[in-house]
Tab-separated table of C-alpha atoms in Angstrom:
chain	number	residue	atom	x	y	z
R	662	MET	CA	118.228	61.495	105.599
R	663	HIS	CA	118.877	59.671	108.924
R	664	SER	CA	122.156	61.586	109.405
R	665	ALA	CA	120.601	64.794	108.549
R	666	VAL	CA	118.033	64.277	111.392
R	667	PHE	CA	120.726	63.268	113.848
R	668	LEU	CA	122.723	66.546	112.918
R	669	ILE	CA	119.547	68.641	113.406
R	670	GLU	CA	118.795	66.951	116.680
R	671	PHE	CA	122.102	67.041	118.178
R	672	GLY	CA	122.863	70.566	117.030
R	673	ALA	CA	119.619	71.783	118.596
R	674	ILE	CA	120.519	69.977	121.898
R	675	ILE	CA	124.184	71.653	121.951
R	676	LEU	CA	122.638	75.107	121.014
R	677	ALA	CA	119.905	74.774	123.670
R	678	LEU	CA	122.552	73.849	126.277
R	679	GLY	CA	124.588	76.847	125.381
R	680	LEU	CA	121.732	79.213	125.739
R	681	LEU	CA	120.784	77.592	129.032
R	682	GLY	CA	124.237	78.009	130.431
R	683	ARG	CA	124.466	81.590	129.323
R	684	PHE	CA	121.133	82.233	131.073
R	685	ALA	CA	122.359	80.537	134.281
R	686	GLY	CA	125.701	82.346	134.116
R	687	ARG	CA	123.858	85.769	133.949
R	688	PHE	CA	121.779	85.091	137.028
R	689	ARG	CA	124.922	83.403	138.746
R	690	PHE	CA	123.495	80.037	139.522
R	691	SER	CA	124.223	76.510	138.573
R	692	PRO	CA	123.082	75.389	135.259
R	693	ILE	CA	122.562	71.727	136.382
R	694	PRO	CA	118.701	72.089	137.069
R	695	LEU	CA	118.330	73.536	133.546
R	696	TYR	CA	120.189	70.794	131.852
R	697	LEU	CA	117.960	68.263	133.668
R	698	LEU	CA	114.861	70.242	132.769
R	699	ALA	CA	116.194	70.137	129.022
R	700	GLY	CA	116.530	66.387	129.325
R	701	LEU	CA	112.876	66.063	130.570
R	702	ALA	CA	111.697	68.340	127.628
R	703	PHE	CA	113.506	66.110	125.022
R	704	GLY	CA	112.858	62.717	126.518
R	705	GLU	CA	109.921	60.355	126.296
R	706	GLY	CA	106.729	62.049	127.412
R	707	GLY	CA	108.412	65.443	126.936
R	708	LEU	CA	107.565	68.177	124.693
R	709	LEU	CA	110.002	67.069	121.831
R	710	PRO	CA	111.154	63.551	122.007
R	711	LEU	CA	114.420	62.594	120.275
R	712	GLY	CA	114.976	59.681	117.981
R	713	ALA	CA	118.033	59.601	115.696
R	714	SER	CA	120.454	61.134	118.153
R	715	GLU	CA	119.747	59.288	121.285
R	716	GLU	CA	122.420	56.526	120.906
R	717	PHE	CA	125.074	59.302	120.445
R	718	VAL	CA	123.943	61.216	123.373
R	719	ALA	CA	124.212	58.087	125.462
R	720	ILE	CA	127.893	57.714	124.405
R	721	GLY	CA	128.462	61.279	125.114
R	722	ALA	CA	127.017	60.981	128.489
R	723	GLU	CA	129.439	58.255	129.327
R	724	ILE	CA	132.387	60.312	128.284
R	725	GLY	CA	130.810	63.119	130.335
R	726	VAL	CA	131.089	60.993	133.532
R	727	ILE	CA	134.666	59.941	132.819
R	728	LEU	CA	135.724	63.635	132.286
R	729	LEU	CA	133.907	64.672	135.328
R	730	LEU	CA	135.811	62.237	137.450
R	731	LEU	CA	139.020	62.834	135.662
R	732	MET	CA	138.906	66.585	136.432
R	733	LEU	CA	138.008	65.904	139.886
R	734	GLY	CA	141.198	63.679	140.241
R	735	LEU	CA	143.291	66.497	138.684
R	736	GLU	CA	142.249	68.924	141.461
R	737	TYR	CA	144.010	66.901	144.057
R	738	THR	CA	147.538	65.513	144.497
R	739	ALA	CA	147.960	62.028	146.164
R	740	SER	CA	149.793	63.715	149.258
R	741	ASP	CA	146.717	65.939	149.746
R	742	LEU	CA	144.391	62.867	149.698
R	743	VAL	CA	146.520	61.050	152.180
R	744	SER	CA	146.827	64.116	154.400
R	745	ASN	CA	143.052	64.779	154.393
R	746	LEU	CA	142.313	61.124	155.014
R	747	LYS	CA	144.624	61.104	158.219
R	748	THR	CA	143.464	64.395	159.733
R	749	GLN	CA	139.737	64.731	158.599
R	750	TYR	CA	138.503	61.091	158.567
R	751	PRO	CA	136.137	61.754	161.696
R	752	ALA	CA	134.382	64.562	159.859
R	753	GLY	CA	134.078	62.139	156.863
R	754	LEU	CA	132.417	59.434	158.974
R	755	VAL	CA	130.120	61.984	160.475
R	756	ASP	CA	129.131	63.143	157.031
R	757	CYS	CA	128.543	59.603	155.829
R	758	THR	CA	126.426	58.538	158.813
R	759	LEU	CA	124.283	61.774	159.030
R	760	ASN	CA	123.596	62.085	155.406
R	761	ALA	CA	123.663	58.455	153.875
R	762	LEU	CA	121.333	57.089	156.495
R	763	PRO	CA	118.355	59.335	155.537
R	764	GLY	CA	118.355	57.989	151.902
R	765	ALA	CA	118.714	54.370	153.065
R	766	VAL	CA	115.918	54.558	155.423
R	767	ALA	CA	113.639	56.555	152.956
R	768	ALA	CA	114.186	53.786	150.331
R	769	LEU	CA	113.493	50.999	152.834
R	770	LEU	CA	110.271	52.790	154.178
R	771	MET	CA	109.081	52.916	150.451
R	772	GLY	CA	109.681	49.236	150.070
R	773	TRP	CA	112.426	49.591	147.578
R	774	GLY	CA	114.737	46.922	148.870
R	775	PRO	CA	118.300	46.800	150.140
R	776	VAL	CA	120.043	47.610	146.756
R	777	ALA	CA	117.911	50.678	146.139
R	778	ALA	CA	118.502	51.662	149.672
R	779	VAL	CA	122.516	51.618	149.145
R	780	VAL	CA	121.885	53.626	145.925
R	781	LEU	CA	119.663	56.328	147.524
R	782	ALA	CA	122.068	56.573	150.440
R	783	GLY	CA	124.846	57.646	147.885
R	784	VAL	CA	122.426	60.035	146.247
R	785	THR	CA	121.622	61.849	149.480
R	786	TRP	CA	125.326	61.657	150.935
R	787	ILE	CA	127.536	63.264	148.324
R	788	SER	CA	127.607	67.023	147.914
R	789	SER	CA	128.279	68.739	144.576
R	790	SER	CA	131.965	69.825	144.461
R	791	GLY	CA	131.449	71.833	141.255
R	792	VAL	CA	128.462	73.771	142.573
R	793	ILE	CA	129.955	74.504	146.051
R	794	ALA	CA	133.207	75.640	144.498
R	795	LYS	CA	131.491	77.988	142.195
R	796	VAL	CA	129.237	79.323	145.148
R	797	LEU	CA	132.156	79.854	147.479
R	798	GLY	CA	133.918	81.970	144.574
R	799	ASP	CA	130.901	84.073	143.991
R	800	LEU	CA	130.448	84.849	147.601
R	801	GLY	CA	134.197	85.728	148.119
R	802	ARG	CA	134.757	83.065	150.786
R	803	LEU	CA	137.736	81.308	149.239
R	804	GLY	CA	139.950	82.827	151.902
R	805	ASN	CA	137.614	82.193	154.999
R	806	ARG	CA	138.932	80.085	157.736
R	807	GLU	CA	135.960	77.539	157.308
R	808	THR	CA	136.777	76.936	153.574
R	809	PRO	CA	139.524	74.347	154.273
R	810	VAL	CA	136.994	72.300	156.427
R	811	ILE	CA	134.553	72.535	153.510
R	812	LEU	CA	137.021	71.428	151.028
R	813	SER	CA	138.343	68.559	153.094
R	814	ILE	CA	134.895	67.072	153.430
R	815	LEU	CA	134.461	67.141	149.632
R	816	VAL	CA	137.995	65.649	149.186
R	817	LEU	CA	136.896	62.676	151.538
R	818	GLU	CA	133.584	62.276	149.680
R	819	ASP	CA	135.281	62.275	146.340
R	820	LEU	CA	137.799	59.617	147.796
R	821	ALA	CA	135.098	57.537	149.118
R	822	MET	CA	133.469	57.270	145.600
R	823	ALA	CA	136.614	55.129	144.667
R	824	VAL	CA	135.252	52.600	147.081
R	825	TYR	CA	131.468	53.207	146.907
R	826	LEU	CA	131.001	52.923	142.972
R	827	PRO	CA	132.579	49.480	142.757
R	828	ILE	CA	130.233	48.349	145.488
R	829	ILE	CA	127.162	49.795	143.628
R	830	THR	CA	128.384	48.358	140.353
R	831	ALA	CA	128.652	44.995	141.839
R	832	LEU	CA	125.207	45.302	143.470
R	833	LEU	CA	123.410	46.365	140.422
R	834	ALA	CA	125.043	43.713	138.419
R	835	GLY	CA	123.533	41.108	140.819
R	836	VAL	CA	126.834	39.307	141.396
R	837	GLY	CA	127.187	37.055	144.584
R	838	TRP	CA	129.156	38.004	147.650
R	839	ALA	CA	132.276	36.328	146.343
R	840	ALA	CA	132.281	38.103	143.181
R	841	GLY	CA	131.316	41.197	144.820
R	842	SER	CA	134.098	40.986	147.297
R	843	LEU	CA	136.569	40.264	144.577
R	844	THR	CA	135.478	43.518	142.653
R	845	LEU	CA	135.822	45.506	145.816
R	846	ALA	CA	139.312	44.065	146.511
R	847	VAL	CA	140.398	44.862	142.999
R	848	ALA	CA	139.029	48.499	143.244
R	849	LEU	CA	140.849	49.080	146.640
R	850	GLY	CA	143.983	47.448	145.486
R	851	ALA	CA	143.918	49.627	142.320
R	852	ALA	CA	143.200	52.805	144.370
R	853	GLY	CA	145.922	51.973	146.813
R	854	LEU	CA	148.557	51.105	144.019
R	855	VAL	CA	147.718	54.358	142.184
R	856	LEU	CA	148.097	56.477	145.364
R	857	PHE	CA	151.570	54.652	146.200
R	858	LEU	CA	152.754	55.353	142.612
R	859	ALA	CA	151.551	58.852	142.513
R	860	VAL	CA	153.267	59.699	145.904
R	861	ARG	CA	156.523	57.869	145.054
R	862	TYR	CA	156.659	58.304	141.336
R	863	GLY	CA	154.169	61.080	140.407
R	864	ARG	CA	156.768	63.190	138.714
R	865	LEU	CA	157.974	60.407	136.623
R	866	ILE	CA	154.364	59.598	135.482
R	867	SER	CA	153.889	63.254	134.805
R	868	ARG	CA	157.029	63.682	132.823
R	869	PHE	CA	156.088	60.604	130.705
R	870	VAL	CA	152.670	62.276	129.876
R	871	SER	CA	154.169	65.910	129.722
R	872	SER	CA	154.346	67.640	126.354
R	873	ASP	CA	154.955	71.281	125.348
R	874	ASP	CA	152.415	70.946	122.486
R	875	PRO	CA	148.794	71.216	123.805
R	876	GLU	CA	147.386	69.006	121.101
R	877	LYS	CA	149.835	66.117	121.945
R	878	LEU	CA	149.057	66.610	125.742
R	879	LEU	CA	145.281	66.609	125.176
R	880	LEU	CA	145.561	63.340	123.064
R	881	VAL	CA	147.845	61.450	125.402
R	882	VAL	CA	145.683	62.482	128.680
R	883	LEU	CA	142.413	61.905	127.033
R	884	GLY	CA	143.461	58.514	125.455
R	885	LEU	CA	145.032	57.216	128.681
R	886	THR	CA	141.932	58.162	130.656
R	887	ILE	CA	139.456	56.593	128.353
R	888	LEU	CA	141.703	53.528	127.973
R	889	VAL	CA	141.956	53.046	131.850
R	890	ALA	CA	138.252	53.767	132.352
R	891	GLY	CA	137.581	50.940	129.785
R	892	ILE	CA	139.760	48.477	131.374
R	893	ALA	CA	138.242	49.446	134.799
R	894	GLN	CA	134.766	48.881	133.553
R	895	GLN	CA	135.819	45.590	131.982
R	896	LEU	CA	137.014	44.505	135.421
R	897	GLN	CA	133.545	45.616	136.928
R	898	VAL	CA	135.356	48.299	138.892
R	899	SER	CA	133.784	51.396	137.311
R	900	ALA	CA	134.856	53.535	134.588
R	901	ALA	CA	134.439	56.675	136.838
R	902	VAL	CA	136.820	55.324	139.333
R	903	GLY	CA	139.439	54.648	136.601
R	904	ALA	CA	139.169	58.006	135.381
R	905	PHE	CA	139.474	59.598	139.031
R	906	LEU	CA	142.606	57.621	139.653
R	907	VAL	CA	144.219	58.746	136.470
R	908	GLY	CA	143.514	62.326	137.445
R	909	ILE	CA	145.256	61.747	140.951
R	910	ALA	CA	148.266	60.155	139.169
R	911	LEU	CA	149.023	63.318	137.247
R	912	SER	CA	150.377	66.317	138.942
R	913	GLY	CA	152.196	69.593	138.683
R	914	GLU	CA	152.309	71.422	135.337
R	915	VAL	CA	150.910	68.507	133.574
R	916	ALA	CA	147.693	68.413	135.717
R	917	GLU	CA	147.367	72.323	135.348
R	918	GLY	CA	147.818	72.081	131.527
R	919	ALA	CA	145.492	69.087	131.183
R	920	HIS	CA	142.916	70.960	133.460
R	921	SER	CA	142.760	74.012	131.122
R	922	LEU	CA	142.713	71.848	127.969
R	923	LEU	CA	139.958	69.500	129.103
R	924	ALA	CA	137.778	72.016	130.984
R	925	PRO	CA	135.510	72.973	127.832
R	926	LEU	CA	135.189	69.331	126.884
R	927	ARG	CA	134.235	68.393	130.483
R	928	ASP	CA	131.677	71.126	130.499
R	929	LEU	CA	130.137	70.096	126.995
R	930	PHE	CA	130.023	66.256	127.802
R	931	ALA	CA	128.889	66.778	131.499
R	932	ALA	CA	126.067	68.951	130.140
R	933	VAL	CA	125.127	66.054	127.648
R	934	PHE	CA	125.276	63.678	130.672
R	935	PHE	CA	122.590	65.634	132.660
R	936	VAL	CA	120.532	65.860	129.442
R	937	PHE	CA	120.739	62.052	129.021
R	938	PHE	CA	119.667	61.493	132.469
R	939	GLY	CA	116.628	63.639	131.960
R	940	LEU	CA	115.872	61.952	128.793
R	941	HIS	CA	115.303	58.768	130.639
R	942	THR	CA	112.911	60.329	133.183
R	943	ASP	CA	109.328	60.648	132.237
R	944	PRO	CA	108.002	64.122	133.352
R	945	ALA	CA	104.913	62.399	134.396
R	946	SER	CA	106.674	60.182	136.983
R	947	ILE	CA	107.969	63.243	138.964
R	948	PRO	CA	104.698	64.547	140.558
R	949	PRO	CA	104.072	61.249	142.532
R	950	VAL	CA	107.588	61.427	144.060
R	951	LEU	CA	107.672	65.287	144.583
R	952	LEU	CA	106.637	65.186	148.270
R	953	PRO	CA	109.102	62.412	149.245
R	954	ALA	CA	111.823	64.244	147.423
R	955	LEU	CA	110.908	67.484	149.160
R	956	ALA	CA	110.824	65.804	152.464
R	957	LEU	CA	114.215	63.921	151.939
R	958	ALA	CA	115.650	67.283	150.699
R	959	VAL	CA	114.745	69.211	153.803
R	960	VAL	CA	115.998	66.421	156.058
R	961	THR	CA	119.356	66.063	154.258
R	962	ALA	CA	119.818	69.869	154.027
R	963	LEU	CA	119.558	70.007	157.978
R	964	THR	CA	121.903	67.100	158.357
R	965	LYS	CA	124.583	68.641	155.866
R	966	ILE	CA	124.397	71.901	157.877
R	967	ALA	CA	124.895	69.926	161.092
R	968	THR	CA	127.966	68.178	159.507
R	969	GLY	CA	129.554	71.355	158.367
R	970	TYR	CA	129.032	73.027	161.821
R	971	TRP	CA	130.336	69.999	163.616
R	972	ALA	CA	133.492	69.811	161.382
R	973	ALA	CA	134.164	73.492	161.616
R	974	ARG	CA	133.751	73.503	165.394
R	975	ARG	CA	136.201	70.510	165.620
R	976	ALA	CA	138.686	72.556	163.479
R	977	GLY	CA	138.349	75.766	166.010
R	978	VAL	CA	136.372	77.959	163.555
R	979	SER	CA	134.152	80.668	165.045
R	980	VAL	CA	130.315	80.232	165.385
R	981	LYS	CA	129.651	82.246	162.174
R	982	GLY	CA	132.007	80.138	160.170
R	983	ARG	CA	130.509	77.040	161.420
R	984	TRP	CA	127.228	78.127	160.188
R	985	ARG	CA	128.614	79.088	156.835
R	986	ALA	CA	130.411	75.750	156.492
R	987	GLY	CA	127.207	73.904	156.979
R	988	GLY	CA	125.108	75.930	154.638
R	989	ALA	CA	127.704	75.701	151.981
R	990	LEU	CA	127.655	71.901	151.866
R	991	VAL	CA	123.932	71.488	151.093
R	992	ALA	CA	124.027	71.447	147.203
R	993	ARG	CA	123.809	68.077	145.530
R	994	GLY	CA	124.491	67.651	141.806
R	995	GLU	CA	126.814	65.694	139.525
R	996	PHE	CA	127.642	62.589	141.946
R	997	SER	CA	123.949	62.212	142.873
R	998	ILE	CA	122.952	62.011	139.225
R	999	VAL	CA	125.897	59.707	138.352
R	1000	ILE	CA	124.831	57.264	141.184
R	1001	ALA	CA	121.041	57.412	140.307
R	1002	GLY	CA	121.977	56.930	136.582
R	1003	LEU	CA	123.804	53.702	137.254
R	1004	ALA	CA	120.535	52.386	139.037
R	1005	VAL	CA	118.277	53.648	136.176
R	1006	GLY	CA	120.532	51.802	133.623
R	1007	ALA	CA	120.273	48.618	135.641
R	1008	GLY	CA	116.489	49.061	136.105
R	1009	ILE	CA	116.180	48.071	139.624
R	1010	GLU	CA	113.493	50.653	140.700
R	1011	PRO	CA	111.352	52.648	138.263
R	1012	SER	CA	110.693	55.448	140.785
R	1013	LEU	CA	114.395	55.923	141.763
R	1014	GLY	CA	115.263	58.040	138.762
R	1015	PRO	CA	112.388	60.616	138.999
R	1016	LEU	CA	113.010	60.901	142.900
R	1017	ALA	CA	116.651	61.541	142.244
R	1018	THR	CA	115.995	64.214	139.574
R	1019	ALA	CA	113.305	65.995	141.788
R	1020	TYR	CA	115.825	65.875	144.774
R	1021	VAL	CA	118.772	67.182	142.881
R	1022	LEU	CA	116.655	69.951	141.289
R	1023	ILE	CA	115.495	70.956	144.809
R	1024	LEU	CA	118.898	71.041	146.355
R	1025	VAL	CA	120.920	72.418	143.551
R	1026	VAL	CA	118.525	75.491	143.723
R	1027	ILE	CA	118.328	75.651	147.471
R	1028	GLY	CA	122.161	75.044	148.113
R	1029	PRO	CA	123.422	78.508	146.926
R	1030	LEU	CA	120.646	80.110	149.190
R	1031	THR	CA	121.631	78.128	152.288
R	1032	ALA	CA	125.266	78.963	151.475
R	1033	ARG	CA	124.449	82.720	151.417
R	1034	TYR	CA	121.773	82.775	154.236
R	1035	THR	CA	122.429	80.188	156.834
R	1036	GLN	CA	124.720	82.057	159.121
R	1037	PRO	CA	122.613	85.395	158.943
R	1038	VAL	CA	119.433	83.443	159.760
R	1039	ALA	CA	121.169	81.504	162.586
R	1040	GLY	CA	122.479	84.691	163.901
R	1041	PHE	CA	119.058	86.340	163.872
R	1042	VAL	CA	117.425	83.333	165.568
R	1043	GLY	CA	120.369	83.281	168.146
R	1044	GLY	CA	120.170	86.824	168.863
R	1045	ALA	CA	116.281	86.765	169.317
R	1046	LEU	CA	116.677	83.722	171.774
R	1047	ALA	CA	119.376	85.665	173.700
R	1048	ARG	CA	117.347	88.740	173.973
R	1049	ARG	CA	114.441	86.690	175.135
R	1050	ARG	CA	116.637	85.022	177.777
R	1051	ALA	CA	118.025	88.311	178.839
R	1052	ALA	CA	114.545	90.060	179.126
R	1053	PRO	CA	114.085	91.158	182.782
R	1054	THR	CA	111.491	89.284	184.959
R	1055	GLY	CA	111.595	91.393	188.035
R	1056	GLY	CA	112.051	94.892	186.896
R	1057	GLY	CA	115.865	94.737	186.456
R	1058	ASN	CA	117.690	96.704	183.967
R	1059	VAL	CA	119.280	95.128	180.740
R	1060	GLN	CA	122.069	96.909	179.228
R	1061	VAL	CA	121.804	96.673	175.495
R	1062	PRO	CA	124.963	97.605	173.382
R	1063	GLY	CA	124.588	100.573	171.058
R	1064	PRO	CA	124.863	100.532	167.377
R	1065	ARG	CA	128.528	101.597	167.583
R	1066	GLU	CA	129.617	98.759	169.928
R	1067	ALA	CA	127.435	96.330	168.000
R	1068	ALA	CA	129.202	97.127	164.838
R	1069	GLU	CA	132.689	97.021	166.286
R	1070	SER	CA	131.933	93.550	167.714
R	1071	ARG	CA	130.620	92.347	164.425
R	1072	ASP	CA	133.522	93.728	162.361
R	1073	GLY	CA	136.133	92.056	164.893
R	1074	GLN	CA	134.406	88.590	164.496
R	1075	ASP	CA	133.995	88.926	160.732
R	1076	ALA	CA	137.837	89.827	160.447
R	1077	GLY	CA	138.594	86.687	162.766
R	1078	ASP	CA	136.697	84.471	160.249
R	1079	ARG	CA	139.014	84.980	157.348
R	1080	ALA	CA	142.472	83.455	156.979
């Protein structure tokens, strides 16, 4: 009887996630907010609380985080990461300062303490690579001049997670400075060793894992990832970091083949992860933190726009491209929930989970809108201000370009924005 209830509950969750994903795909927006809402509906205080399948969902959620980070690592080669680190680190520092600081300050103002401040700083800092990549594709901007700047910032954020997650893990575990420093040293040493091996011996590693049989390739890559993630977690480093490093170590045809094979599994277990996070958030706890979440969302949306604008300006992108770069970076998603999920599991602050849920729900919806409309709105406001400054004060004549001249100027600038 217990197994029958489990199958019914888990089957209903998967079916609901599939229908929600189809609904989101039809309207061309991220399904993440719908998955979070589904978790709120199935969790404690929701419409239909789960019982028998919650433990299995918890294991699925952990696998979802591991696969998310593995697939993220497969997107980059070690040489790409080293190159981005050398050339774009100033943009990464500006990104961290402008977007992590509001979260830390907000946590301290609410009296949550330094550990929660470090956690909330990470929640507000990291943009959603998955949502942003999808939005750029939907808007046809993958060939724009500002797109490499956006991707460089995302790469630096992902690489920073290899350092940030072990720090969070140590803080949440309540270990002392000595043990925490040892954990961080192990994480940095592991990351450096993997990058060195991937740059120097990446082909040999990929050849060892490679297989013409998709089934064998899937089993070897998945088994290796979960094994390394487990060892990393045993060393108090973070299972997610271990999975990310495995993804970086694989390259070439192996990475492409593993990516295509693992993508459906990633999507399934990532959806389960978002549901699991929602399960542990009482819907009644969200209204009290809705205003702080909204204020934090507005502030960090503006700081992300400023980050993208500054980084694109530094790269010599036109003004329109700078605004587009800033608007594209606003969305938060999977990483923010991963970080908040660690804190919720450690039980450091009851309101942190609801605040993170509301914050991500707001920005994952607003993000695609800012990506689409930041540049037109900035152009409209800038044009209005320019016309106001150029307005005659003493009866002088002001020459206004006609429709044809304006259209030619606009077309010329748009052409210059593309690669």
